[in-house]
């Protein structure tokens, strides 16, 4: 049935349209505070500080430690892909979305805090990577319930703005947490016991700081946003949940195929978006000659720009729809990436003005950051508009699963393009061509996204009960 011709009364309602909305500025801020706090795990523990510590010479050498960490994260990714939809389904059915958000957040904080006991010796490497890998699993589970809450605190008129506000909070929270870590632990501004580098005490205390930071900023959402009502009987066994999941995926494809198409398209372009941040620092240092201090400064400015982009994209989302924002952002990313690839680290003269390679990266690298935020924010808002009533957790679980299923694409193509270019270009020039691999993934996501209908023209799926 086409939603454009169906009587409104016969059109199934989404959770966004028919749910019990806990709207209000206080509740929105409380919800976004979780994103602010979660950046301590994302930015500090898994990106810039603790994983760098784990892959240092103290743990047996960068190559060996990196391989162990990569293997552990791969196993964690597989666990997330297998378990995320069912965990979301069960929290929906039992009316325990907020409860499981709290439980999983507490688990992440506990695992993060235990990283204090990872001393700088090879025999502690396995403990460290295990804690980080398990933290990633529980963090994704918490994220499923957190994203599902978006439909509870927003309305069809403001969901884009609120989603963008959440993403912006995460970016800005990461900046603040990183600055505190740098000033207190990594490059301390004053002497105190936490600045001691003996047995890497300063880095191990970063783990304690990150755990407390996450916990403190997770408290508001637990107090301000009410629990969802229990939708149906939740006595279904764990393995029986998979049978129900398969039936529901089939039902979604049959009654709302564009929901499935969007999950597939977003999985591809989200992998490209993640690669922009994953490989951005590597390209800045390797291709454009940035020193570590310059990379950190760029990361700070890049997060600020991404936050501004997420806020602006959220406002546009509510006016023109999430699909238009996503398409526009992907086109912007492709243009900025093309310029970076074409100009590289060369020095040029435009209209009598000198243009250095570092300027190229600062200008067009920040343009990349500007467009990443809106694409991420509108992707979440897009899916929230399509979630059947009482099924947001399960649908965002599938969102996590599809993302994990293709998460190899951008890293693989980044590596492949460098390998192909190495014998063809001058020494030190091959890494630049890794940008092409990321752009191929973004272009593929754009092409798959083009025929997907906007949420307003997509039927809400009719799914079977337990």
XYZ file of C-alpha atoms in Angstrom:
466
model
C 0.000 0.000 0.000
C 1.299 3.430 -0.852
C 1.339 5.807 2.099
C 0.478 8.695 -0.196
C -2.902 7.141 -1.039
C -3.684 5.164 2.105
C -6.231 6.610 4.501
C -4.404 8.152 7.440
C -6.311 5.944 9.870
C -5.022 2.809 8.166
C -1.386 3.897 8.133
C 0.560 2.225 10.953
C 1.912 4.697 13.462
C 5.581 5.101 14.202
C 6.836 5.353 17.761
C 7.678 8.987 17.057
C 4.077 9.735 16.049
C 2.227 7.719 18.657
C 4.643 7.286 21.531
C 4.453 8.955 24.917
C 6.733 11.953 24.387
C 8.803 13.165 27.309
C 9.409 16.501 25.621
C 10.826 19.598 27.251
C 14.184 21.371 27.227
C 15.280 19.807 30.506
C 14.710 16.289 29.237
C 16.443 16.998 25.942
C 19.485 18.393 27.759
C 19.487 15.400 30.114
C 19.376 13.024 27.142
C 22.186 14.874 25.344
C 24.305 14.844 28.525
C 24.762 11.092 28.018
C 26.325 11.816 24.612
C 28.560 14.455 26.217
C 29.768 11.966 28.833
C 30.154 9.046 26.443
C 32.875 10.955 24.604
C 35.243 10.066 27.439
C 35.087 6.453 26.273
C 35.094 7.239 22.550
C 37.644 10.026 22.325
C 39.847 9.406 25.361
C 39.877 5.645 25.820
C 39.482 4.208 22.324
C 40.890 6.917 20.036
C 43.497 9.311 21.383
C 44.904 8.151 24.729
C 44.410 4.678 26.176
C 44.631 2.587 23.005
C 47.749 4.578 22.083
C 49.140 3.570 25.499
C 48.201 -0.082 24.890
C 50.012 -0.173 21.558
C 53.224 1.369 22.901
C 56.577 -0.381 23.341
C 55.795 -1.044 26.996
C 53.414 -3.803 25.908
C 55.821 -5.610 23.587
C 56.028 -3.338 20.572
C 53.619 -1.387 18.407
C 53.152 -4.084 15.756
C 52.398 -6.973 18.095
C 50.234 -4.946 20.481
C 48.290 -3.375 17.610
C 47.588 -6.819 16.147
C 46.287 -8.091 19.498
C 44.119 -5.012 19.967
C 42.778 -5.276 16.424
C 41.867 -8.930 16.929
C 40.067 -8.182 20.190
C 38.079 -5.348 18.615
C 37.177 -7.584 15.661
C 35.753 -10.185 18.056
C 33.869 -7.419 19.871
C 32.451 -6.206 16.558
C 31.175 -9.688 15.741
C 29.523 -9.940 19.160
C 27.825 -6.583 18.649
C 26.549 -7.574 15.212
C 25.061 -10.806 16.583
C 23.579 -9.486 19.825
C 22.576 -5.832 19.315
C 19.157 -6.388 17.641
C 18.057 -8.926 20.245
C 19.144 -6.783 23.190
C 17.186 -3.886 21.703
C 14.183 -6.126 21.094
C 14.110 -7.403 24.663
C 14.437 -3.945 26.223
C 11.522 -2.764 24.028
C 9.262 -5.658 24.920
C 9.843 -5.533 28.661
C 9.543 -1.761 28.992
C 13.149 -1.635 30.218
C 14.841 0.672 27.736
C 16.102 3.105 30.380
C 17.032 0.282 32.749
C 19.284 -1.353 30.167
C 20.751 1.978 29.167
C 21.772 2.379 32.799
C 23.052 -1.188 33.176
C 25.153 -1.062 30.012
C 26.485 2.404 30.826
C 27.509 1.215 34.293
C 29.231 -1.796 32.712
C 31.221 0.480 30.383
C 32.218 2.711 33.294
C 33.287 -0.295 35.394
C 35.368 -1.802 32.584
C 36.899 1.612 31.903
C 37.801 2.092 35.561
C 39.393 -1.362 35.727
C 41.853 -0.204 33.065
C 43.655 1.476 35.989
C 45.119 -1.943 36.733
C 46.673 -2.302 33.272
C 50.313 -1.713 34.184
C 52.874 -0.956 31.430
C 54.185 -4.489 31.040
C 53.605 -7.070 28.276
C 51.803 -9.480 30.603
C 49.026 -6.867 31.088
C 48.332 -6.426 27.362
C 45.662 -9.131 27.239
C 43.864 -7.620 30.237
C 43.921 -4.176 28.628
C 42.591 -5.194 25.219
C 39.945 -7.415 26.827
C 38.641 -4.538 28.940
C 38.568 -2.186 25.944
C 36.887 -4.775 23.713
C 34.220 -5.589 26.303
C 33.735 -1.877 26.867
C 33.033 -1.474 23.144
C 30.400 -4.224 23.280
C 28.503 -2.721 26.208
C 28.925 0.778 24.789
C 27.174 -0.268 21.576
C 24.395 -1.958 23.575
C 23.929 1.251 25.561
C 23.936 3.227 22.312
C 21.074 1.125 20.942
C 18.848 2.109 23.873
C 20.102 5.698 23.874
C 19.293 6.166 20.175
C 15.900 4.542 20.668
C 15.108 7.188 23.316
C 15.228 9.865 20.604
C 11.624 9.087 19.694
C 10.596 9.570 23.336
C 11.981 13.092 23.741
C 11.158 14.563 20.331
C 8.267 15.148 17.964
C 8.055 14.951 14.152
C 8.600 18.737 14.097
C 11.860 18.842 16.085
C 13.475 15.409 15.883
C 16.206 16.599 13.500
C 17.196 19.494 15.752
C 17.285 17.285 18.849
C 19.317 14.559 17.140
C 21.777 17.201 15.935
C 21.998 18.654 19.442
C 22.893 15.211 20.792
C 25.645 14.671 18.230
C 27.012 18.170 18.853
C 27.084 17.471 22.590
C 29.157 14.368 21.953
C 31.682 16.253 19.847
C 32.022 19.093 22.354
C 32.149 16.730 25.320
C 35.049 14.933 23.664
C 36.946 18.193 23.292
C 36.446 19.182 26.934
C 37.393 15.717 28.198
C 40.530 15.661 26.033
C 41.606 19.116 27.194
C 41.194 18.101 30.834
C 43.138 14.900 30.251
C 45.934 16.797 28.502
C 46.161 19.475 31.204
C 45.930 17.144 34.214
C 47.502 13.867 33.109
C 49.306 13.800 29.755
C 51.018 17.218 29.789
C 50.134 18.433 33.308
C 50.061 22.172 33.912
C 51.062 21.744 37.564
C 52.614 19.111 39.781
C 50.316 16.677 41.586
C 50.366 12.928 42.280
C 48.277 12.192 39.193
C 50.985 13.684 36.996
C 53.474 10.991 37.960
C 54.682 8.898 35.024
C 56.040 6.121 37.261
C 54.351 2.869 36.222
C 52.346 5.115 33.831
C 50.214 6.251 36.763
C 49.074 9.357 34.877
C 47.700 7.327 31.955
C 46.103 4.738 34.229
C 44.381 7.548 36.136
C 42.966 8.735 32.807
C 40.888 5.546 32.865
C 39.488 6.418 36.299
C 38.720 9.957 35.142
C 36.952 8.653 32.014
C 34.831 6.217 34.017
C 33.704 8.923 36.445
C 33.110 11.438 33.637
C 30.819 8.991 31.817
C 28.927 8.013 34.977
C 28.314 11.576 36.133
C 26.927 12.736 32.806
C 24.795 9.597 32.431
C 22.860 10.366 35.616
C 20.589 13.130 34.190
C 18.970 10.931 31.533
C 18.242 8.273 34.158
C 16.429 10.836 36.295
C 14.692 12.992 33.679
C 13.438 10.650 30.948
C 10.698 8.189 31.969
C 10.792 4.507 31.150
C 8.831 3.271 28.153
C 5.646 1.366 28.963
C 5.768 -2.398 28.748
C 4.544 -3.175 25.247
C 3.908 -6.916 25.461
C 4.792 -10.061 27.359
C 8.559 -10.400 27.667
C 8.832 -14.035 28.642
C 10.300 -15.045 25.273
C 13.476 -17.112 25.608
C 16.789 -15.688 24.451
C 17.213 -18.004 21.458
C 13.533 -17.707 20.574
C 14.184 -13.971 20.272
C 16.264 -14.691 17.157
C 13.372 -16.525 15.537
C 11.170 -13.515 16.257
C 13.880 -11.201 14.910
C 14.014 -13.085 11.596
C 10.214 -12.952 11.276
C 10.271 -9.228 11.929
C 12.998 -8.537 9.394
C 10.935 -10.380 6.816
C 7.858 -8.391 7.836
C 9.772 -5.106 7.602
C 10.983 -5.998 4.120
C 7.479 -7.004 3.051
C 5.579 -4.036 4.516
C 8.260 -1.319 4.459
C 11.100 -2.331 2.115
C 12.625 1.158 2.088
C 13.379 0.772 5.791
C 15.667 -2.131 4.871
C 17.090 -0.177 1.932
C 17.953 2.679 4.258
C 19.646 0.346 6.739
C 21.847 -0.975 3.930
C 22.623 2.457 2.459
C 23.389 3.997 5.834
C 25.651 1.105 6.764
C 27.822 1.902 3.743
C 28.035 5.674 4.076
C 28.397 5.510 7.883
C 31.495 3.381 7.371
C 32.879 6.149 5.161
C 31.975 8.774 7.780
C 33.780 6.810 10.479
C 36.830 6.521 8.245
C 37.077 10.312 7.939
C 37.876 10.532 11.644
C 39.717 7.208 11.878
C 42.217 8.040 9.148
C 42.115 11.845 9.308
C 44.922 12.118 11.838
C 46.970 9.496 10.030
C 46.684 11.390 6.734
C 47.432 14.714 8.452
C 50.693 13.328 9.838
C 51.774 11.063 6.992
C 50.734 13.027 3.910
C 50.622 16.633 5.091
C 53.511 16.511 7.576
C 51.600 17.488 10.730
C 53.363 16.913 14.040
C 51.470 15.290 16.930
C 50.708 18.661 18.522
C 49.269 19.913 15.220
C 47.175 16.748 14.855
C 45.690 17.297 18.323
C 44.918 20.931 17.526
C 43.256 19.879 14.278
C 41.240 17.231 16.159
C 39.965 19.892 18.555
C 39.010 22.319 15.778
C 37.574 19.470 13.729
C 35.276 18.417 16.553
C 34.087 21.988 17.017
C 33.301 22.279 13.307
C 31.569 18.869 13.315
C 29.427 20.003 16.272
C 28.417 23.180 14.418
C 27.628 21.077 11.362
C 25.461 18.713 13.413
C 23.490 21.631 14.884
C 22.945 23.301 11.507
C 22.131 19.971 9.869
C 19.560 19.257 12.570
C 17.777 22.542 11.863
C 17.776 21.786 8.122
C 16.580 18.247 8.805
C 13.324 19.516 10.300
C 12.793 21.838 7.318
C 13.818 19.810 4.274
C 13.926 16.270 5.660
C 16.777 13.927 6.620
C 17.334 12.485 3.151
C 18.138 15.883 1.661
C 20.586 16.600 4.494
C 22.302 13.233 4.068
C 22.576 13.569 0.284
C 23.883 17.135 0.551
C 26.410 16.141 3.205
C 27.730 13.210 1.178
C 28.144 15.436 -1.876
C 29.994 17.987 0.256
C 32.272 15.258 1.604
C 33.058 14.022 -1.899
C 33.922 17.540 -3.107
C 36.190 18.264 -0.119
C 37.859 14.860 -0.419
C 38.443 15.360 -4.146
C 40.253 18.638 -3.501
C 42.444 17.049 -0.810
C 43.306 14.215 -3.176
C 43.996 16.504 -6.132
C 46.095 19.118 -4.337
C 47.888 16.897 -1.830
C 50.754 18.487 0.072
C 51.882 20.644 -2.836
C 52.522 24.366 -2.704
C 50.505 26.504 -5.102
C 49.917 30.125 -5.996
C 46.358 31.352 -6.492
C 45.794 34.948 -7.621
C 49.249 35.877 -6.378
C 48.727 34.257 -2.979
C 50.816 31.333 -1.762
C 48.871 28.216 -0.774
C 50.737 25.597 1.261
C 49.843 21.936 1.635
C 49.090 22.439 5.327
C 46.558 25.120 4.358
C 44.894 22.653 2.004
C 44.400 20.176 4.834
C 43.203 22.765 7.338
C 40.619 24.217 4.952
C 39.260 21.108 3.272
C 39.843 18.811 6.245
C 37.585 21.080 8.281
C 35.046 21.004 5.448
C 35.030 17.220 5.778
C 34.324 17.578 9.511
C 31.551 20.092 8.774
C 29.642 17.576 6.641
C 30.229 14.494 8.805
C 28.111 15.834 11.679
C 24.888 16.434 9.692
C 25.122 13.068 7.932
C 25.472 11.210 11.235
C 22.732 13.175 12.963
C 20.193 12.929 10.141
C 20.887 9.228 9.707
C 19.752 8.629 13.289
C 16.747 10.928 12.897
C 15.803 9.220 9.614
C 15.600 5.795 11.250
C 13.777 7.092 14.332
C 11.004 8.359 12.044
C 10.554 4.846 10.617
C 10.531 2.824 13.863
C 7.200 1.055 14.479
C 5.551 1.858 17.785
C 7.434 0.123 20.595
C 10.164 -1.203 18.270
C 12.817 1.544 18.263
C 15.314 -0.483 20.273
C 15.159 -3.462 17.953
C 15.435 -1.271 14.846
C 18.445 0.597 16.220
C 19.921 -2.790 17.068
C 19.676 -3.658 13.371
C 21.216 -0.257 12.663
C 24.240 -1.265 14.765
C 24.391 -4.715 13.173
C 24.334 -3.515 9.564
C 26.975 -0.924 10.395
C 29.254 -3.558 11.866
C 28.643 -5.918 8.954
C 30.280 -3.565 6.440
C 32.774 -1.852 8.758
C 35.637 -3.481 6.846
C 34.910 -1.562 3.615
C 36.619 1.779 4.203
C 39.707 0.371 5.975
C 40.115 -2.278 3.259
C 39.781 0.185 0.366
C 42.015 2.725 2.140
C 44.725 0.062 2.404
C 44.145 -1.266 -1.129
C 44.470 2.171 -2.745
C 47.727 2.791 -0.901
C 49.057 -0.620 -1.950
C 48.158 -0.019 -5.615
C 49.661 3.484 -5.593
C 52.923 2.575 -3.831
C 54.857 1.319 -6.909
C 53.387 4.047 -9.109
C 54.170 7.231 -7.176
C 57.144 8.806 -5.428
C 58.076 7.624 -1.923
C 55.811 9.235 0.685
C 53.048 9.971 -1.842
C 51.103 6.698 -1.696
C 49.220 7.357 1.547
C 47.471 10.316 -0.056
C 45.706 7.904 -2.411
C 44.063 6.206 0.548
C 41.667 9.174 0.437
C 40.331 7.676 -2.803
C 39.323 4.503 -0.974
C 37.284 6.481 1.554
C 35.657 8.468 -1.244
C 34.655 5.283 -3.069
C 32.780 4.128 0.049
C 31.060 7.512 0.443
C 30.113 7.523 -3.256
C 28.725 3.990 -2.994
C 26.653 5.029 0.024
C 25.364 8.066 -1.878
C 24.362 5.994 -4.928
C 22.571 3.391 -2.802
C 20.855 6.161 -0.841
C 19.498 8.045 -3.867
C 16.560 5.705 -4.641
C 15.582 5.303 -0.961
C 12.338 7.120 -0.218
C 12.240 9.881 2.420
C 10.565 8.872 5.710
C 7.408 10.848 4.869
C 6.867 8.689 1.785
C 7.755 5.383 3.458
C 5.259 3.071 5.113
C 5.842 2.249 8.754
C 6.519 -1.481 8.982
C 3.904 -3.841 10.392
C 5.730 -6.403 12.524
C 4.452 -9.523 14.292
C 4.173 -9.607 18.069
C 5.937 -12.105 20.289
